[in-house]
Amino acid sequence: MGNHCSRKIEKQKITKLAEQTYFTEKEVKQWYKGFQQDCPDGKLTEKAFAKIYERFFPNGDPSKFSKLLFHVFDENHDGTIEFDEFIRALSITSRGTLEEKLLWAFKLYDLDSDGYITKEEMSDILDSMLIMIGDVSPKLIDPKERVDQIFSELDRNNDNRLSLDEFLEGSKSDPRIVQTLSLNNIL
Ligand code: CA
Ligand code: CA
Ligand code: CA
């Protein structure tokens, strides 16, 4: 009987998640199956999350970046990623509109969630991405220089921090910035 009940809830949940995301019910179901296999108790821990990134970036150290990413996935900040959090984040990062992706990226960059991205926050993220990729090529632009460049374009009122508006407006008008922020390849 318990089994029957939980299946029923599952079906409703899947319908709801298909409405909330860009996935069809069939796709949600497939992701759910995989998620349950990896996390039988329905929760993805920070450690398990980091393991996924280790597989993708064998030459670098993704632990710092995956930790930062984990906090954006974990919407309710209870220390684990539940399936609904997982599928919503996946929907935005893979099929979301540019604006949705930028909003999501803003949350990632705004490390202390005070509504502004500082130069230090942006350097931190870019650093953690480079460490993850494991690219120590000397040709790469110094992350500090890159941050200065991005800020000179986006920080319209020159207060050394980016508001959500500045971030959205600037990134929309210059697609290169989204590329620099790189999110296409990494998420
Ligand atoms: Ca959570
Ligand atoms: Ca901040
Ligand atoms: Ca500003």
CSV table of N, CA and C and ligand atoms in Angstrom, one decimal, residues 74-78 80-82 85, ligand 1:
chain,number,residue,atom,x,y,z
A,74,ASP,N,21.1,24.4,-4.2
A,74,ASP,CA,20.4,24.1,-2.9
A,74,ASP,C,19.5,25.3,-2.5
A,75,GLU,N,18.4,25.5,-3.2
A,75,GLU,CA,17.6,26.7,-3.1
A,75,GLU,C,17.1,26.9,-1.6
A,76,ASN,N,16.7,25.8,-0.9
A,76,ASN,CA,16.2,26.0,0.4
A,76,ASN,C,17.3,25.9,1.5
A,77,HIS,N,18.6,25.8,1.0
A,77,HIS,CA,19.7,25.9,1.9
A,77,HIS,C,19.6,24.9,3.1
A,78,ASP,N,19.2,23.6,2.8
A,78,ASP,CA,19.2,22.6,3.8
A,78,ASP,C,20.3,21.7,3.7
A,80,THR,N,21.4,19.8,1.2
A,80,THR,CA,21.3,18.7,0.2
A,80,THR,C,20.5,19.2,-1.0
A,81,ILE,N,20.8,18.7,-2.2
A,81,ILE,CA,20.0,19.0,-3.3
A,81,ILE,C,18.9,17.9,-3.5
A,82,GLU,N,17.7,18.4,-3.4
A,82,GLU,CA,16.6,17.4,-3.7
A,82,GLU,C,16.3,17.4,-5.2
A,85,GLU,N,14.9,20.6,-6.8
A,85,GLU,CA,16.0,21.7,-7.0
A,85,GLU,C,16.9,21.3,-8.1
B,1,CA,CA,17.9,21.6,-0.6
